[in-house]
mmCIF file of C-alpha atoms in Angstrom:
data_model
loop_
_atom_site.group_PDB
_atom_site.id
_atom_site.type_symbol
_atom_site.label_atom_id
_atom_site.label_comp_id
_atom_site.label_asym_id
_atom_site.label_seq_id
_atom_site.Cartn_x
_atom_site.Cartn_y
_atom_site.Cartn_z
ATOM 1 C CA UNK A 1 23.117 38.652 -51.325
ATOM 2 C CA UNK A 2 24.321 35.902 -49.013
ATOM 3 C CA UNK A 3 22.925 35.042 -45.599
ATOM 4 C CA UNK A 4 22.827 37.972 -43.218
ATOM 5 C CA UNK A 5 23.628 40.738 -45.671
ATOM 6 C CA UNK A 6 22.561 44.129 -44.398
ATOM 7 C CA UNK A 7 23.860 47.454 -43.128
ATOM 8 C CA UNK A 8 26.197 48.328 -40.288
ATOM 9 C CA UNK A 9 27.826 51.344 -38.622
ATOM 10 C CA UNK A 10 31.534 51.520 -39.429
ATOM 11 C CA UNK A 11 34.318 53.688 -37.993
ATOM 12 C CA UNK A 12 36.966 53.781 -40.729
ATOM 13 C CA UNK A 13 39.684 55.714 -38.904
ATOM 14 C CA UNK A 14 40.622 57.197 -35.544
ATOM 15 C CA UNK A 15 38.354 60.088 -34.639
ATOM 16 C CA UNK A 16 35.596 59.050 -37.030
ATOM 17 C CA UNK A 17 33.383 59.927 -38.752
ATOM 18 C CA UNK A 18 30.899 57.061 -38.756
ATOM 19 C CA UNK A 19 29.335 55.700 -41.895
ATOM 20 C CA UNK A 20 26.469 53.280 -42.478
ATOM 21 C CA UNK A 21 27.694 50.748 -45.016
ATOM 22 C CA UNK A 22 26.350 47.693 -46.801
ATOM 23 C CA UNK A 23 27.829 44.494 -45.383
ATOM 24 C CA UNK A 24 28.585 41.256 -47.140
ATOM 25 C CA UNK A 25 26.394 38.305 -46.193
ATOM 26 C CA UNK A 26 27.922 35.628 -43.973
ATOM 27 C CA UNK A 27 27.050 32.050 -43.144
ATOM 28 C CA UNK A 28 27.849 30.922 -39.594
ATOM 29 C CA UNK A 29 30.856 28.623 -39.287
ATOM 30 C CA UNK A 30 31.274 25.666 -36.923
ATOM 31 C CA UNK A 31 30.032 26.500 -33.437
ATOM 32 C CA UNK A 32 28.537 29.823 -34.606
ATOM 33 C CA UNK A 33 25.106 31.365 -35.068
ATOM 34 C CA UNK A 34 23.733 34.029 -37.391
ATOM 35 C CA UNK A 35 21.713 36.627 -35.445
ATOM 36 C CA UNK A 36 19.245 39.108 -36.884
ATOM 37 C CA UNK A 37 19.786 42.108 -34.608
ATOM 38 C CA UNK A 38 16.619 43.915 -33.520
ATOM 39 C CA UNK A 39 18.019 46.300 -30.886
ATOM 40 C CA UNK A 40 21.387 47.665 -29.803
ATOM 41 C CA UNK A 41 22.315 50.126 -27.069
ATOM 42 C CA UNK A 42 24.674 53.012 -27.789
ATOM 43 C CA UNK A 43 27.376 52.742 -25.125
ATOM 44 C CA UNK A 44 30.283 55.081 -24.442
ATOM 45 C CA UNK A 45 32.694 52.147 -24.733
ATOM 46 C CA UNK A 46 32.136 52.173 -28.498
ATOM 47 C CA UNK A 47 33.615 55.668 -28.594
ATOM 48 C CA UNK A 48 36.813 54.212 -27.130
ATOM 49 C CA UNK A 49 37.237 52.326 -30.402
ATOM 50 C CA UNK A 50 36.689 55.490 -32.411
ATOM 51 C CA UNK A 51 39.144 57.399 -30.196
ATOM 52 C CA UNK A 52 41.796 54.694 -30.571
ATOM 53 C CA UNK A 53 41.767 53.653 -26.888
ATOM 54 C CA UNK A 54 40.953 50.020 -27.703
ATOM 55 C CA UNK A 55 43.440 49.346 -30.467
ATOM 56 C CA UNK A 56 43.940 50.606 -33.997
ATOM 57 C CA UNK A 57 42.599 47.672 -36.017
ATOM 58 C CA UNK A 58 40.437 49.942 -38.177
ATOM 59 C CA UNK A 59 37.911 49.839 -39.697
ATOM 60 C CA UNK A 60 35.667 48.820 -36.773
ATOM 61 C CA UNK A 61 32.094 47.565 -36.913
ATOM 62 C CA UNK A 62 30.728 49.267 -33.799
ATOM 63 C CA UNK A 63 28.331 48.078 -31.114
ATOM 64 C CA UNK A 64 28.405 45.490 -28.311
ATOM 65 C CA UNK A 65 24.978 45.665 -26.583
ATOM 66 C CA UNK A 66 22.482 43.737 -28.666
ATOM 67 C CA UNK A 67 19.441 41.498 -28.806
ATOM 68 C CA UNK A 68 17.910 39.622 -31.701
ATOM 69 C CA UNK A 69 16.795 36.307 -33.157
ATOM 70 C CA UNK A 70 18.908 33.373 -34.304
ATOM 71 C CA UNK A 71 18.354 32.931 -38.050
ATOM 72 C CA UNK A 72 20.787 30.098 -38.816
ATOM 73 C CA UNK A 73 23.299 27.869 -37.042
ATOM 74 C CA UNK A 74 26.652 26.445 -38.047
ATOM 75 C CA UNK A 75 27.985 22.930 -37.792
ATOM 76 C CA UNK A 76 27.780 21.488 -34.298
ATOM 77 C CA UNK A 77 25.064 23.875 -33.060
ATOM 78 C CA UNK A 78 21.610 22.478 -32.171
ATOM 79 C CA UNK A 79 19.264 23.351 -35.045
ATOM 80 C CA UNK A 80 16.480 23.896 -32.520
ATOM 81 C CA UNK A 81 18.187 27.187 -31.600
ATOM 82 C CA UNK A 82 16.869 28.755 -34.822
ATOM 83 C CA UNK A 83 14.194 31.296 -33.868
ATOM 84 C CA UNK A 84 15.413 31.828 -30.304
ATOM 85 C CA UNK A 85 15.275 35.365 -28.909
ATOM 86 C CA UNK A 86 18.754 36.079 -27.505
ATOM 87 C CA UNK A 87 20.823 38.747 -25.813
ATOM 88 C CA UNK A 88 24.467 38.882 -26.863
ATOM 89 C CA UNK A 89 27.451 38.854 -24.528
ATOM 90 C CA UNK A 90 31.082 39.677 -25.188
ATOM 91 C CA UNK A 91 32.237 37.525 -22.253
ATOM 92 C CA UNK A 92 31.179 33.956 -23.028
ATOM 93 C CA UNK A 93 33.691 31.684 -21.248
ATOM 94 C CA UNK A 94 36.060 29.501 -23.266
ATOM 95 C CA UNK A 95 36.172 26.679 -20.654
ATOM 96 C CA UNK A 96 39.815 26.084 -21.596
ATOM 97 C CA UNK A 97 41.940 28.905 -20.095
ATOM 98 C CA UNK A 98 43.554 28.619 -16.631
ATOM 99 C CA UNK A 99 40.739 30.616 -14.985
ATOM 100 C CA UNK A 100 37.995 28.476 -16.531
ATOM 101 C CA UNK A 101 39.815 25.231 -15.683
ATOM 102 C CA UNK A 102 40.105 26.461 -12.089
ATOM 103 C CA UNK A 103 36.325 26.902 -11.956
ATOM 104 C CA UNK A 104 36.307 30.707 -12.345
ATOM 105 C CA UNK A 105 34.477 30.883 -15.670
ATOM 106 C CA UNK A 106 33.359 34.424 -14.788
ATOM 107 C CA UNK A 107 37.067 35.362 -14.937
ATOM 108 C CA UNK A 108 37.687 33.784 -18.341
ATOM 109 C CA UNK A 109 40.877 35.112 -19.933
ATOM 110 C CA UNK A 110 39.963 34.285 -23.540
ATOM 111 C CA UNK A 111 36.215 34.906 -24.047
ATOM 112 C CA UNK A 112 34.755 33.274 -27.132
ATOM 113 C CA UNK A 113 33.973 35.130 -30.322
ATOM 114 C CA UNK A 114 33.187 34.156 -33.889
ATOM 115 C CA UNK A 115 35.964 33.214 -36.269
ATOM 116 C CA UNK A 116 33.781 34.383 -39.179
ATOM 117 C CA UNK A 117 34.663 38.056 -39.590
ATOM 118 C CA UNK A 118 32.406 40.810 -41.006
ATOM 119 C CA UNK A 119 33.231 42.524 -44.271
ATOM 120 C CA UNK A 120 31.824 45.426 -46.223
ATOM 121 C CA UNK A 121 30.015 44.647 -49.473
ATOM 122 C CA UNK A 122 33.157 45.675 -51.373
ATOM 123 C CA UNK A 123 35.321 43.224 -49.399
ATOM 124 C CA UNK A 124 36.988 45.311 -46.683
ATOM 125 C CA UNK A 125 37.532 43.288 -43.496
ATOM 126 C CA UNK A 126 35.987 44.817 -40.368
ATOM 127 C CA UNK A 127 36.937 44.362 -36.713
ATOM 128 C CA UNK A 128 33.766 43.855 -34.642
ATOM 129 C CA UNK A 129 33.687 45.853 -31.392
ATOM 130 C CA UNK A 130 34.251 43.493 -28.455
ATOM 131 C CA UNK A 131 33.906 40.603 -30.874
ATOM 132 C CA UNK A 132 30.272 41.450 -31.689
ATOM 133 C CA UNK A 133 29.551 44.549 -33.825
ATOM 134 C CA UNK A 134 25.886 44.939 -32.856
ATOM 135 C CA UNK A 135 25.372 48.189 -34.800
ATOM 136 C CA UNK A 136 24.391 45.991 -37.724
ATOM 137 C CA UNK A 137 21.311 44.276 -39.069
ATOM 138 C CA UNK A 138 22.976 40.846 -38.924
ATOM 139 C CA UNK A 139 26.012 39.439 -37.156
ATOM 140 C CA UNK A 140 27.724 36.119 -36.623
ATOM 141 C CA UNK A 141 28.585 35.173 -33.031
ATOM 142 C CA UNK A 142 29.970 32.150 -31.239
ATOM 143 C CA UNK A 143 26.915 30.161 -30.151
ATOM 144 C CA UNK A 144 27.612 30.610 -26.389
ATOM 145 C CA UNK A 145 27.590 34.399 -26.924
ATOM 146 C CA UNK A 146 23.863 34.259 -27.766
ATOM 147 C CA UNK A 147 21.957 33.814 -24.479
ATOM 148 C CA UNK A 148 18.279 32.781 -24.768
ATOM 149 C CA UNK A 149 15.979 34.977 -22.662
ATOM 150 C CA UNK A 150 12.257 35.490 -22.193
ATOM 151 C CA UNK A 151 10.378 37.504 -24.805
ATOM 152 C CA UNK A 152 8.440 39.079 -21.914
ATOM 153 C CA UNK A 153 11.185 41.718 -21.969
ATOM 154 C CA UNK A 154 11.089 44.064 -25.002
ATOM 155 C CA UNK A 155 14.170 43.794 -27.235
ATOM 156 C CA UNK A 156 15.320 47.386 -26.656
ATOM 157 C CA UNK A 157 15.376 46.872 -22.893
ATOM 158 C CA UNK A 158 16.830 43.367 -23.185
ATOM 159 C CA UNK A 159 19.744 44.559 -25.332
ATOM 160 C CA UNK A 160 21.075 46.616 -22.422
ATOM 161 C CA UNK A 161 21.733 43.482 -20.379
ATOM 162 C CA UNK A 162 24.818 42.914 -22.529
ATOM 163 C CA UNK A 163 26.815 45.744 -20.961
ATOM 164 C CA UNK A 164 25.223 48.604 -19.001
ATOM 165 C CA UNK A 165 22.935 46.503 -16.815
ATOM 166 C CA UNK A 166 25.137 43.456 -16.250
ATOM 167 C CA UNK A 167 28.181 45.674 -15.612
ATOM 168 C CA UNK A 168 26.466 48.059 -13.213
ATOM 169 C CA UNK A 169 24.406 45.553 -11.259
ATOM 170 C CA UNK A 170 27.170 42.934 -11.334
ATOM 171 C CA UNK A 171 29.759 45.383 -9.996
ATOM 172 C CA UNK A 172 27.669 45.682 -6.848
ATOM 173 C CA UNK A 173 26.463 42.101 -6.402
ATOM 174 C CA UNK A 174 29.432 40.185 -7.854
ATOM 175 C CA UNK A 175 32.591 42.330 -7.836
ATOM 176 C CA UNK A 176 32.057 44.167 -4.550
ATOM 177 C CA UNK A 177 29.524 41.966 -2.758
ATOM 178 C CA UNK A 178 27.723 44.883 -1.121
ATOM 179 C CA UNK A 179 25.923 43.832 2.070
ATOM 180 C CA UNK A 180 22.461 44.955 3.266
ATOM 181 C CA UNK A 181 22.697 48.253 5.123
ATOM 182 C CA UNK A 182 26.047 49.240 3.615
ATOM 183 C CA UNK A 183 26.744 52.778 2.417
ATOM 184 C CA UNK A 184 27.570 53.307 -1.259
ATOM 185 C CA UNK A 185 28.874 56.193 -3.381
ATOM 186 C CA UNK A 186 28.653 56.182 -7.176
ATOM 187 C CA UNK A 187 30.747 58.574 -9.273
ATOM 188 C CA UNK A 188 29.089 59.032 -12.656
ATOM 189 C CA UNK A 189 25.353 58.622 -13.210
ATOM 190 C CA UNK A 190 25.344 57.574 -16.849
ATOM 191 C CA UNK A 191 24.171 54.235 -18.218
ATOM 192 C CA UNK A 192 26.494 52.120 -16.064
ATOM 193 C CA UNK A 193 26.329 54.341 -12.969
ATOM 194 C CA UNK A 194 22.523 54.243 -12.961
ATOM 195 C CA UNK A 195 22.724 50.454 -12.925
ATOM 196 C CA UNK A 196 25.237 50.524 -10.070
ATOM 197 C CA UNK A 197 22.533 52.429 -8.198
ATOM 198 C CA UNK A 198 19.992 49.774 -9.164
ATOM 199 C CA UNK A 199 22.391 47.065 -8.007
ATOM 200 C CA UNK A 200 22.865 48.826 -4.663
ATOM 201 C CA UNK A 201 19.101 48.993 -4.272
ATOM 202 C CA UNK A 202 18.812 45.269 -5.044
ATOM 203 C CA UNK A 203 21.537 44.628 -2.455
ATOM 204 C CA UNK A 204 19.457 46.641 0.060
ATOM 205 C CA UNK A 205 22.214 49.158 0.690
ATOM 206 C CA UNK A 206 21.360 51.596 3.452
ATOM 207 C CA UNK A 207 22.572 54.762 1.742
ATOM 208 C CA UNK A 208 23.272 55.341 -1.942
ATOM 209 C CA UNK A 209 25.009 58.612 -2.851
ATOM 210 C CA UNK A 210 25.355 59.617 -6.519
ATOM 211 C CA UNK A 211 27.839 62.254 -7.718
ATOM 212 C CA UNK A 212 27.881 63.787 -11.192
ATOM 213 C CA UNK A 213 28.559 67.068 -12.970
ATOM 214 C CA UNK A 214 25.202 67.150 -14.770
ATOM 215 C CA UNK A 215 22.031 68.004 -12.781
ATOM 216 C CA UNK A 216 19.830 66.013 -15.191
ATOM 217 C CA UNK A 217 21.818 62.876 -14.422
ATOM 218 C CA UNK A 218 21.407 63.456 -10.696
ATOM 219 C CA UNK A 219 17.642 63.633 -11.188
ATOM 220 C CA UNK A 220 17.810 60.284 -12.985
ATOM 221 C CA UNK A 221 19.955 58.869 -10.170
ATOM 222 C CA UNK A 222 17.336 59.831 -7.600
ATOM 223 C CA UNK A 223 14.556 58.281 -9.664
ATOM 224 C CA UNK A 224 16.463 54.968 -9.843
ATOM 225 C CA UNK A 225 17.107 54.758 -6.108
ATOM 226 C CA UNK A 226 19.867 57.138 -4.984
ATOM 227 C CA UNK A 227 19.085 58.399 -1.472
ATOM 228 C CA UNK A 228 21.373 61.440 -1.881
ATOM 229 C CA UNK A 229 22.910 63.324 -4.798
ATOM 230 C CA UNK A 230 25.985 65.546 -5.062
ATOM 231 C CA UNK A 231 26.430 68.101 -7.844
ATOM 232 C CA UNK A 232 30.178 67.845 -8.437
ATOM 233 C CA UNK A 233 30.061 70.925 -10.683
ATOM 234 C CA UNK A 234 29.167 73.079 -7.658
ATOM 235 C CA UNK A 235 30.911 71.432 -4.714
ATOM 236 C CA UNK A 236 33.800 69.155 -3.810
ATOM 237 C CA UNK A 237 32.231 65.676 -3.981
ATOM 238 C CA UNK A 238 34.668 64.176 -1.479
ATOM 239 C CA UNK A 239 33.843 66.769 1.164
ATOM 240 C CA UNK A 240 30.117 66.563 0.426
ATOM 241 C CA UNK A 241 30.027 62.761 0.709
ATOM 242 C CA UNK A 242 32.011 62.799 3.936
ATOM 243 C CA UNK A 243 29.644 65.421 5.329
ATOM 244 C CA UNK A 244 26.638 63.293 4.389
ATOM 245 C CA UNK A 245 28.166 60.333 6.230
ATOM 246 C CA UNK A 246 29.159 62.196 9.404
ATOM 247 C CA UNK A 247 32.807 62.320 8.351
ATOM 248 C CA UNK A 248 33.195 58.543 8.103
ATOM 249 C CA UNK A 249 32.913 58.015 4.378
ATOM 250 C CA UNK A 250 31.238 55.066 2.670
ATOM 251 C CA UNK A 251 31.728 51.324 2.731
ATOM 252 C CA UNK A 252 31.818 51.059 -1.062
ATOM 253 C CA UNK A 253 32.599 53.562 -3.806
ATOM 254 C CA UNK A 254 32.270 52.941 -7.553
ATOM 255 C CA UNK A 255 33.950 54.887 -10.352
ATOM 256 C CA UNK A 256 31.730 54.606 -13.433
ATOM 257 C CA UNK A 257 33.698 57.328 -15.256
ATOM 258 C CA UNK A 258 37.222 55.957 -15.691
ATOM 259 C CA UNK A 259 39.234 59.085 -14.922
ATOM 260 C CA UNK A 260 42.162 59.280 -12.512
ATOM 261 C CA UNK A 261 40.344 62.169 -10.804
ATOM 262 C CA UNK A 262 37.164 60.209 -10.095
ATOM 263 C CA UNK A 263 39.078 57.066 -9.081
ATOM 264 C CA UNK A 264 41.106 59.129 -6.608
ATOM 265 C CA UNK A 265 37.850 60.603 -5.263
ATOM 266 C CA UNK A 266 36.466 57.097 -4.782
ATOM 267 C CA UNK A 267 39.467 56.174 -2.658
ATOM 268 C CA UNK A 268 39.209 59.406 -0.676
ATOM 269 C CA UNK A 269 35.602 58.761 0.399
ATOM 270 C CA UNK A 270 36.175 55.184 1.593
ATOM 271 C CA UNK A 271 35.618 54.385 5.268
ATOM 272 C CA UNK A 272 37.938 52.086 7.234
ATOM 273 C CA UNK A 273 38.360 48.716 5.496
ATOM 274 C CA UNK A 274 36.113 49.855 2.660
ATOM 275 C CA UNK A 275 36.241 48.925 -1.018
ATOM 276 C CA UNK A 276 36.652 51.049 -4.139
ATOM 277 C CA UNK A 277 35.725 49.592 -7.541
ATOM 278 C CA UNK A 278 36.924 50.858 -10.924
ATOM 279 C CA UNK A 279 34.319 50.227 -13.644
ATOM 280 C CA UNK A 280 34.753 52.995 -16.227
ATOM 281 C CA UNK A 281 37.299 52.196 -18.926
ATOM 282 C CA UNK A 282 40.354 54.489 -18.569
ATOM 283 C CA UNK A 283 42.215 56.002 -21.497
ATOM 284 C CA UNK A 284 45.801 54.857 -22.069
ATOM 285 C CA UNK A 285 47.242 58.131 -20.706
ATOM 286 C CA UNK A 286 45.297 58.126 -17.411
ATOM 287 C CA UNK A 287 47.674 57.690 -14.450
ATOM 288 C CA UNK A 288 46.527 57.217 -10.850
ATOM 289 C CA UNK A 289 48.909 58.580 -8.198
ATOM 290 C CA UNK A 290 48.332 57.718 -4.522
ATOM 291 C CA UNK A 291 49.988 58.630 -1.217
ATOM 292 C CA UNK A 292 50.637 55.085 -0.075
ATOM 293 C CA UNK A 293 50.123 55.615 3.655
ATOM 294 C CA UNK A 294 46.679 57.102 3.046
ATOM 295 C CA UNK A 295 45.867 53.908 1.147
ATOM 296 C CA UNK A 296 47.619 51.537 3.552
ATOM 297 C CA UNK A 297 46.394 52.507 7.003
ATOM 298 C CA UNK A 298 42.636 52.498 6.285
ATOM 299 C CA UNK A 299 43.090 49.006 4.803
ATOM 300 C CA UNK A 300 41.344 50.002 1.578
ATOM 301 C CA UNK A 301 40.562 47.366 -1.063
ATOM 302 C CA UNK A 302 40.764 48.416 -4.716
ATOM 303 C CA UNK A 303 39.054 46.214 -7.309
ATOM 304 C CA UNK A 304 38.494 46.350 -11.059
ATOM 305 C CA UNK A 305 35.157 45.252 -12.498
ATOM 306 C CA UNK A 306 35.164 43.654 -15.958
ATOM 307 C CA UNK A 307 31.529 43.503 -17.107
ATOM 308 C CA UNK A 308 30.485 43.222 -13.475
ATOM 309 C CA UNK A 309 32.169 39.804 -13.149
ATOM 310 C CA UNK A 310 28.965 38.550 -14.706
ATOM 311 C CA UNK A 311 28.312 35.159 -16.260
ATOM 312 C CA UNK A 312 25.726 35.830 -18.940
ATOM 313 C CA UNK A 313 24.180 32.350 -18.995
ATOM 314 C CA UNK A 314 23.491 32.689 -15.268
ATOM 315 C CA UNK A 315 22.844 36.397 -14.892
ATOM 316 C CA UNK A 316 20.816 37.447 -17.958
ATOM 317 C CA UNK A 317 17.804 35.239 -17.095
ATOM 318 C CA UNK A 318 17.977 36.455 -13.474
ATOM 319 C CA UNK A 319 18.023 40.097 -14.552
ATOM 320 C CA UNK A 320 15.007 39.465 -16.812
ATOM 321 C CA UNK A 321 13.166 37.839 -13.892
ATOM 322 C CA UNK A 322 13.859 40.900 -11.734
ATOM 323 C CA UNK A 323 12.530 43.100 -14.535
ATOM 324 C CA UNK A 324 9.342 41.061 -14.822
ATOM 325 C CA UNK A 325 8.925 41.149 -11.026
ATOM 326 C CA UNK A 326 9.311 44.954 -11.005
ATOM 327 C CA UNK A 327 12.567 44.882 -9.032
ATOM 328 C CA UNK A 328 14.783 46.146 -11.886
ATOM 329 C CA UNK A 329 13.817 49.127 -14.049
ATOM 330 C CA UNK A 330 14.868 48.556 -17.646
ATOM 331 C CA UNK A 331 12.140 50.693 -19.218
ATOM 332 C CA UNK A 332 13.502 53.887 -17.717
ATOM 333 C CA UNK A 333 16.939 53.239 -19.187
ATOM 334 C CA UNK A 334 15.709 53.636 -22.766
ATOM 335 C CA UNK A 335 15.733 57.392 -23.333
ATOM 336 C CA UNK A 336 15.131 57.222 -27.083
ATOM 337 C CA UNK A 337 14.833 54.745 -29.947
ATOM 338 C CA UNK A 338 16.852 55.547 -33.051
ATOM 339 C CA UNK A 339 17.927 54.074 -36.409
ATOM 340 C CA UNK A 340 21.374 53.125 -37.667
ATOM 341 C CA UNK A 341 21.709 56.507 -39.380
ATOM 342 C CA UNK A 342 21.276 58.313 -36.036
ATOM 343 C CA UNK A 343 24.277 56.844 -34.165
ATOM 344 C CA UNK A 344 26.491 59.933 -34.514
ATOM 345 C CA UNK A 345 23.792 62.183 -33.062
ATOM 346 C CA UNK A 346 23.217 59.652 -30.269
ATOM 347 C CA UNK A 347 26.888 59.798 -29.244
ATOM 348 C CA UNK A 348 26.696 63.601 -29.195
ATOM 349 C CA UNK A 349 23.574 63.503 -26.995
ATOM 350 C CA UNK A 350 25.246 61.019 -24.645
ATOM 351 C CA UNK A 351 28.326 63.236 -24.309
ATOM 352 C CA UNK A 352 26.049 66.173 -23.448
ATOM 353 C CA UNK A 353 24.391 64.111 -20.717
ATOM 354 C CA UNK A 354 20.988 64.131 -22.420
ATOM 355 C CA UNK A 355 20.415 60.381 -22.519
ATOM 356 C CA UNK A 356 20.821 57.329 -20.326
ATOM 357 C CA UNK A 357 20.721 55.074 -23.362
ATOM 358 C CA UNK A 358 19.817 55.646 -26.979
ATOM 359 C CA UNK A 359 18.822 52.293 -28.421
ATOM 360 C CA UNK A 360 18.961 51.386 -32.094
ATOM 361 C CA UNK A 361 15.655 49.737 -32.941
ATOM 362 C CA UNK A 362 15.643 47.715 -36.169
ATOM 363 C CA UNK A 363 12.544 46.513 -38.015
#
């Protein structure tokens, strides 16, 4: 077998099923690194590939939250990087697009990814999810996608920085810029929504209201810092949030679900001159319809968060520092550790609201 041969989780066609397949070994090309993956979070975004919401370039090698060790480097990459513990990002800036050249590298339009593509052992080309494909024992990434971090954070917890943590926390601190004392509502208390709550706590928000349909998730939300919870399966969340805020609504509302219904609810609970942020990835057939005067007169701002407007080289080390200092709870995010063969069951558990994050743990 060549360098980096191993197994990976493949979605061969729309709707699944998943299969664990042997992959062909790859050597990293110029500007690339070979990473031995040791942990990968199971995120709902990977199901968007399976459902056909993120293109139809099947078969896909799934997974985009990952941590591991650099095993080899390609031409032009410092050989001293071999052995580094890294967390992977799907938004490493290219430094060449109009946004990067204007100094907004966190808004890069063409994030880097490896040119060396994964293949099955029998030669079928695979499309790596978000340019990574972390549900695999080895992967090749562009060198800037592999961010060195402290080994004081366990690999399972560290892997979640790549999406759930950076997206949730970044949506609060970077996309919205929540101020101390502000009021916040979060629709959806899954992996990303929980980290929006953690971001609001880090921002020292005055009130943090979580809404979800699943009571278990509301219990998690409270344990991570929500001051109030709303069971949207039993009551109208818009009315409940307005009642909790004396009729005013909140300064900031975050949709971590990605449905037109929840996005509309976010806009309906915003106070005067407030901000609503869309985080959850919407399906292609989701359509948001708004009465324009209701949007216009309160002066509402609507933003979209792409990975929390994070810059991994800057933010991953900071998030690790907050974890070490006890300001950011990563341990509580890991509901269970699983193997590659357990991914299908992990998606089912996630859809039932039984997990915050299942994390693939590789020997």
